[in-house]
Short mmCIF file of C-alpha atoms in Angstrom, two decimals:
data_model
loop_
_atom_site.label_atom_id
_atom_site.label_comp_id
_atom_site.label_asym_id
_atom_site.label_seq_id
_atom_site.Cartn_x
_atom_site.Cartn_y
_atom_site.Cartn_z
CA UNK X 1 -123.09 55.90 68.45
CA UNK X 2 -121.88 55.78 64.90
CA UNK X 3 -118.84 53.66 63.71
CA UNK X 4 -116.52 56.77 63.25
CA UNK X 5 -116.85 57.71 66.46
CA UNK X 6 -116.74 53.90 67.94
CA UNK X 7 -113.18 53.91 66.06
CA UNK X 8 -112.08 57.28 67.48
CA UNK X 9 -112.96 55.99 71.19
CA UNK X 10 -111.19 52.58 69.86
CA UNK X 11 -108.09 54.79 69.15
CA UNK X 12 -107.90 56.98 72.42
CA UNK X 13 -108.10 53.56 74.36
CA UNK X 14 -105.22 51.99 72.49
CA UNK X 15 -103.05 55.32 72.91
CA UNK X 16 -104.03 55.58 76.82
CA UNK X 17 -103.07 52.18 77.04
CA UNK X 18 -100.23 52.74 75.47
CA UNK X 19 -99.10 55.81 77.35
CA UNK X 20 -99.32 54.32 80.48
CA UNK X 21 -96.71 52.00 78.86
CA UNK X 22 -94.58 54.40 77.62
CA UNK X 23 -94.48 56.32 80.67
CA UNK X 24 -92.57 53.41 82.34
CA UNK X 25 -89.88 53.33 79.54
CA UNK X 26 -89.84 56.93 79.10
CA UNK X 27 -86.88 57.87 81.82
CA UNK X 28 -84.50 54.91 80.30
CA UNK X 29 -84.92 57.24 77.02
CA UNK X 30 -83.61 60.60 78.63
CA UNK X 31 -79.95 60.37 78.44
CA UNK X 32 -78.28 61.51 74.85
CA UNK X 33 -77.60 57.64 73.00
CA UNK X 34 -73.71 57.24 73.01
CA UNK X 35 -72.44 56.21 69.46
CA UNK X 36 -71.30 52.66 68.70
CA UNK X 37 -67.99 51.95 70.25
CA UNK X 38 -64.95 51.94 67.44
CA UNK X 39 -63.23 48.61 66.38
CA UNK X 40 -60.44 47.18 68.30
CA UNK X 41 -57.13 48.19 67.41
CA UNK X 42 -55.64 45.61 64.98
CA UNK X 43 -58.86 44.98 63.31
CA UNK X 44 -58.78 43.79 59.77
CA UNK X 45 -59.64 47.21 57.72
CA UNK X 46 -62.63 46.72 55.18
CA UNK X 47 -64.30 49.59 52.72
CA UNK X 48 -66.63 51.84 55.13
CA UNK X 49 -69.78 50.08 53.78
CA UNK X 50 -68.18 46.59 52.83
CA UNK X 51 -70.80 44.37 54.08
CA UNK X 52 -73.38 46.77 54.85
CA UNK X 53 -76.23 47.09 52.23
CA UNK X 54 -78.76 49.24 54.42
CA UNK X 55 -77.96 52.77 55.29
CA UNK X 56 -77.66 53.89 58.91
CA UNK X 57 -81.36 54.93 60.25
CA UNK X 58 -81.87 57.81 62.36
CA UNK X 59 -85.00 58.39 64.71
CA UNK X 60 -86.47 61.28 65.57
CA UNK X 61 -88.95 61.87 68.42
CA UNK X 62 -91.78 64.15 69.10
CA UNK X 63 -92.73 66.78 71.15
CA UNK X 64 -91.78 66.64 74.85
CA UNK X 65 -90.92 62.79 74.40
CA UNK X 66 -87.50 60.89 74.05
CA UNK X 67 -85.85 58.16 72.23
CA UNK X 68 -87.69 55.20 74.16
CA UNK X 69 -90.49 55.45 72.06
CA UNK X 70 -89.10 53.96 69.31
CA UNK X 71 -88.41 50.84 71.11
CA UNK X 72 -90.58 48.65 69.09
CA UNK X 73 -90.12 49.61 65.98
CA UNK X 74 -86.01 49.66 66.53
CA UNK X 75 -86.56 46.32 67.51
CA UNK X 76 -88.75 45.24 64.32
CA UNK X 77 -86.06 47.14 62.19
CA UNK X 78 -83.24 44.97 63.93
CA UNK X 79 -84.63 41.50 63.38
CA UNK X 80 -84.72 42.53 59.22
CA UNK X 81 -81.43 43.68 58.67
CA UNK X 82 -80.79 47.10 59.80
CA UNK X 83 -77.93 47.12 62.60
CA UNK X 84 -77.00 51.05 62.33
CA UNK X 85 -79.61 52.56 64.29
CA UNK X 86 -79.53 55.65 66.56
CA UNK X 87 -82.06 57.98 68.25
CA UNK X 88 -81.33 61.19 68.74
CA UNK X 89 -83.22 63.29 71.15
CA UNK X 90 -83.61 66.87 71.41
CA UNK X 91 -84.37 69.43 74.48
CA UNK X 92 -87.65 69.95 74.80
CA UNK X 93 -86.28 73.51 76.42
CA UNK X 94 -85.27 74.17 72.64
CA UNK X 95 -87.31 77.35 71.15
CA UNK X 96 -87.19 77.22 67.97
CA UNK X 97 -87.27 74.42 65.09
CA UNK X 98 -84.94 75.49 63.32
CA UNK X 99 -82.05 75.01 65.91
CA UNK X 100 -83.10 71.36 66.40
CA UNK X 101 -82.95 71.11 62.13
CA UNK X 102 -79.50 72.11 62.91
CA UNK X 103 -78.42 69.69 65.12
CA UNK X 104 -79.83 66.91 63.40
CA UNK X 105 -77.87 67.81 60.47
CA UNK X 106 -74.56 67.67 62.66
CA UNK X 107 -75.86 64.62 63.76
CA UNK X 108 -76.07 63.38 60.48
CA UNK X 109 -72.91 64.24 59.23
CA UNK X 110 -71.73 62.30 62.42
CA UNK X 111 -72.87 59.49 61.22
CA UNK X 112 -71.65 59.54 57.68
CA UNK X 113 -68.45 60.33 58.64
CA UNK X 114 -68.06 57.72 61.62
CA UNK X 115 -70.13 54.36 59.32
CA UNK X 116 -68.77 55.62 55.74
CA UNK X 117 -72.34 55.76 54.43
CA UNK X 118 -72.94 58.66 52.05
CA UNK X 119 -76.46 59.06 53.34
CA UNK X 120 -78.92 58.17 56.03
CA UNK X 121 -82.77 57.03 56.71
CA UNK X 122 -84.46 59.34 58.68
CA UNK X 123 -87.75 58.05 60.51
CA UNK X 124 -89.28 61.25 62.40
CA UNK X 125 -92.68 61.13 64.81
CA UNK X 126 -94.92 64.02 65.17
CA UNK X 127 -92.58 67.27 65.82
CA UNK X 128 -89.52 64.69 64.74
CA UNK X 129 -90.79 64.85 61.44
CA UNK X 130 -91.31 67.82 61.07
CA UNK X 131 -87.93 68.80 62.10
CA UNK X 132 -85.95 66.59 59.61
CA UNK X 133 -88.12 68.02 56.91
CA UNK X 134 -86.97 71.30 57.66
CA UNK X 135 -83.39 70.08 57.75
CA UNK X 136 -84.26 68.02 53.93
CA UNK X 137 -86.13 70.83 52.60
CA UNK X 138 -84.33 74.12 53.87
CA UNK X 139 -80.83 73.13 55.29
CA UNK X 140 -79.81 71.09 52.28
CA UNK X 141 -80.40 67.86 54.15
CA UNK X 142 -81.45 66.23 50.50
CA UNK X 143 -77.99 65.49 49.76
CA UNK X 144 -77.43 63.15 53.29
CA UNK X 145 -81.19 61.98 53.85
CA UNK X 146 -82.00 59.05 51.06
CA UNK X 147 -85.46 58.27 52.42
CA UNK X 148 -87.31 60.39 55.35
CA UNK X 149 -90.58 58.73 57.14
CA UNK X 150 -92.64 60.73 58.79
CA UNK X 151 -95.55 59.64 61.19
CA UNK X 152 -98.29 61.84 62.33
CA UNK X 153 -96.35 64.71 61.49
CA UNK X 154 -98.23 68.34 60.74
CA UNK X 155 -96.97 68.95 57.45
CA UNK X 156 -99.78 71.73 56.74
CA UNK X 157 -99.46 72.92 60.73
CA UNK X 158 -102.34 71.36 63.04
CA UNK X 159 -105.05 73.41 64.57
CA UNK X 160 -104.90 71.79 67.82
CA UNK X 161 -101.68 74.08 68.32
CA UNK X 162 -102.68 77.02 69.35
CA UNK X 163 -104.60 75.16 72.70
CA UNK X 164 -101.18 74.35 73.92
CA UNK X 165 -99.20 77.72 71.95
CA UNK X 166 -97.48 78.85 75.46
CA UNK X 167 -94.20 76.82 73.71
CA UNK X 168 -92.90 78.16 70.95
CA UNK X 169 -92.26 74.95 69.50
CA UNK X 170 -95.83 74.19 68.95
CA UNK X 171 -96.78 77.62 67.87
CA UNK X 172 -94.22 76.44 64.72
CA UNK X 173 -96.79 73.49 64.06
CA UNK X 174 -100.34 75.98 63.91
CA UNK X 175 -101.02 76.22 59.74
CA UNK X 176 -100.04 79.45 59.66
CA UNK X 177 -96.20 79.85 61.02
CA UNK X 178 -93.36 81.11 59.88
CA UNK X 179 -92.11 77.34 59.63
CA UNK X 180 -94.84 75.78 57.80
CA UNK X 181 -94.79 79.19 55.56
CA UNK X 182 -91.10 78.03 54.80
CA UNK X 183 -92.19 74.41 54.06
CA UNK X 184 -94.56 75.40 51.37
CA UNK X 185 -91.91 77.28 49.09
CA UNK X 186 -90.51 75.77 46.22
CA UNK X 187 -87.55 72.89 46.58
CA UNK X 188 -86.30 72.47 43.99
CA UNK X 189 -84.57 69.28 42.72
CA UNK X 190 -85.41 68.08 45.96
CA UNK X 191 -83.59 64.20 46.51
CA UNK X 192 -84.87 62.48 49.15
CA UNK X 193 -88.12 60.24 49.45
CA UNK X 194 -90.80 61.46 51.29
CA UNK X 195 -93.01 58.81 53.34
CA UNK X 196 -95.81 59.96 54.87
CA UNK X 197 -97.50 57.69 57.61
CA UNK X 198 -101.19 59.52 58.77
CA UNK X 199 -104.33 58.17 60.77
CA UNK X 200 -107.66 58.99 60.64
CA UNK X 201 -108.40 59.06 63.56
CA UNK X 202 -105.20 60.65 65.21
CA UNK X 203 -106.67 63.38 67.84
CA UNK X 204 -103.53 65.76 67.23
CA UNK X 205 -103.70 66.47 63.66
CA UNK X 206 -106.35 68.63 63.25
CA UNK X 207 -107.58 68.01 60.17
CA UNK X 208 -106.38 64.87 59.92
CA UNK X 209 -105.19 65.50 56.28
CA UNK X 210 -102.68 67.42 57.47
CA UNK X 211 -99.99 65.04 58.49
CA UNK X 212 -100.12 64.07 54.38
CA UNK X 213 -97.12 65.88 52.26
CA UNK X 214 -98.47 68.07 49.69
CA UNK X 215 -95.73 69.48 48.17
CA UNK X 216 -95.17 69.60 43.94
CA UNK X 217 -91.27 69.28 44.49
CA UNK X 218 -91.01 66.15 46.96
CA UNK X 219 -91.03 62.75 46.16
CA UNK X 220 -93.49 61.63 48.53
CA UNK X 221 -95.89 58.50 49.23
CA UNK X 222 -98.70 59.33 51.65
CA UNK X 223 -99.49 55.94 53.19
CA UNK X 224 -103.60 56.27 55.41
CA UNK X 225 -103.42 54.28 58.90
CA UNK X 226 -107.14 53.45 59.62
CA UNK X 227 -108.37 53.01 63.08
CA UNK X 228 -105.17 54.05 65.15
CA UNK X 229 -104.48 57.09 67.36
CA UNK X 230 -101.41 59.57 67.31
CA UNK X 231 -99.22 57.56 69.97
CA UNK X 232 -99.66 53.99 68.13
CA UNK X 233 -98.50 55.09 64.55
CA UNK X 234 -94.61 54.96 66.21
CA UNK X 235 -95.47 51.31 67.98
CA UNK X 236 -97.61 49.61 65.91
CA UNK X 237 -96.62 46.47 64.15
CA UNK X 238 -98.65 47.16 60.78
CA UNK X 239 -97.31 50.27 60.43
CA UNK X 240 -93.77 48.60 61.36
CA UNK X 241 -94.10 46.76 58.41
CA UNK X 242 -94.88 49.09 56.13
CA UNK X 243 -91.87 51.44 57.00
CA UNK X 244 -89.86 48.52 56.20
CA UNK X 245 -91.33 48.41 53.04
CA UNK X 246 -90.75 51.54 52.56
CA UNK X 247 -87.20 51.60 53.56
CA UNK X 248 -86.58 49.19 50.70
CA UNK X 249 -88.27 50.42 48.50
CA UNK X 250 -86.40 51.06 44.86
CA UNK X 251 -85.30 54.46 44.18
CA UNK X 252 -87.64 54.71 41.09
CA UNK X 253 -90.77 54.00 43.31
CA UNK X 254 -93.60 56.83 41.84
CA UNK X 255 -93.68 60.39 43.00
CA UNK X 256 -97.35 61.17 44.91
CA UNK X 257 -98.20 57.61 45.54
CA UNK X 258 -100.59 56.22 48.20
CA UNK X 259 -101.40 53.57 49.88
CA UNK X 260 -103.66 52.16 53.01
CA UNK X 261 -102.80 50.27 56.24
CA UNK X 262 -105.54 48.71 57.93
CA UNK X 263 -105.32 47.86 61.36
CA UNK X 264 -108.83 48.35 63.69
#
C-alpha cells in the first residue's frame, strides 16, 4: 500500500470518527440560533462598533448538516477575540441555491443593522460556501461580506454529485450547472476576500482541485490542507488557526496567494 493511499484511509478514519461525534451534537444544532438579546433599557449608549474591532462572523453549514458543526471552531474563534458570532442554518428541504443566497443576504443585513457593523465575515463549509459565494458574487453580497472562507467547498462543481443528484441541491454542485455556469462569469470590481481552505485527500471533491477559487476577478488565497478528510477541515485545530489568520489578515494581503497546512 502506497503512502497516498495510507493518508486517504488515515483521512476516512479521522472523519468516521468524527461523524460518530457529530452525530451526537447534531440535534442541539437543529433549531434556527436566536439573535443576541438587546441591552437593558437605561444602558449607557456607545457608537454601534465602539469597542468592537472584529466584524460580526457568520457560519454557514453544508449539505444536510446544521449549525453544531461549527462548535469547535466557534469556540477557537471566541477565546481570540471574536464575540459576534452566529450560525445560520438553512432547510435542507430548500431546492434551489439561489433561495438560500437569498436568505443569507437578509441574514446579513440583520446583522449589520442590529451590531452597527458595515460588513460581516462569512466562514461557509462545503454547500455553505458555496452558497455565500453566490450571494458575494451574484447578489451583490461584496458590499456586506469583508472576508468569505470557504472549506471544502466545490467551486468548479464536484463529480461525486451526480451519485447522489436525486436533490436538486447537489445537482447545483456537478461542474456543469447552471450555478457553477453563473460562478464562472465575470465580477467585476469584486470586494471581498476570498479564502479558500481544500484537502487532498477530501473524498467529496472530486478532483480535489476543485474546492480551490479560480476566478480572475476575486481576491482569493487558496490555502492546501494535507492529510485531512472533508468532515475535519470545519473541526480541525490547524486549520482553526489558519482561518484566524486569515480573518486578520490586512486588507492589502496579495490577490491569488497560497499557502499549505500540514496536519497528518
Amino acid at each position: 500500500m502506497g503512502l497516498v493511499q495510507i493518508r486517504q484511509l488515515r483521512a476516512i478514519a479521522l472523519d468516521l470518527a468524527l461523524l460518530a461525534g457529530h452525530l451526537l451534537l447534531y440535534p442541539t444544532g437543529l433549531r434556527q440560533e436566536r439573535p443576541p438579546a438587546p441591552p437593558p433599557p437605561g444602558a449607557p449608549a456607545r457608537p454601534p462598533t465602539d469597542g468592537r474591532a472584529h466584524r460580526p462572523v457568520l457560519l454557514l453549514h453544508g449539505f444536510i448538516d446544521n449549525r453544531s458543526v461549527f462548535v469547535p471552531l466557534r469556540r477557537s474563534l471566541g477565546r481570540h477575540g471574536r464575540t459576534q458570532i452566529e450560525a445560520l442554518n438553512y432547510s435542507p428541504l430548500l431546492c434551489d441555491l439561489r433561495t438560500a443566497a437569498a436568505l443569507l443576504g437578509r441574514h446579513v443585513e440583520e446583522v449589520c443593522a442590529r451590531t452597527g457593523h458595515g460588513q460581516v465575515d462569512v466562514i461557509g463549509h462545503s454547500l455553505g460556501g458555496l452558497i455565500a459565494r453566490y450571494y458575494v458574487q451574484r447578489l451583490g453580497g461584496d458590499a456586506r461580506v469583508h472576508s468569505l472562507v470557504t472549506l471544502g467547498t466545490p467551486h468548479s462543481g464536484t463529480r461525486i454529485a451526480p451519485l447522489l443528484s436525486a436533490h436538486p441541491l447537489v445537482r447545483q454542485m456537478c461542474p456543469d450547472s447552471e450555478v457553477i455556469t453563473e460562478l464562472r462569469q465575470p465580477a467585476p470590481d469584486c470586494r471581498t476576500r476570498f479564502i479558500a481552505f481544500w484537502s487532498d485527500v477530501d473524498q467529496l471533491m472530486i478532483p480535489a482541485e476543485t474546492a480551490r477559487i479560480d476566478h480572475p476577478d476575486v481576491i482569493s488565497q487558496n490555502i492546501r490542507v494535507n492529510g485531512i478528510g472533508h468532515l475535519a477541515l470545519a473541526v480541525h485545530s490547524s486549520v482553526a488557526v489558519r482561518i484566524r489568520e486569515a480573518l486578520d489578515a490586512p486588507d492589502e494581503a496579495p490577490a491569488d496567494a497560497s499557502g499549505t497546512v500540514s496536519v497528518a
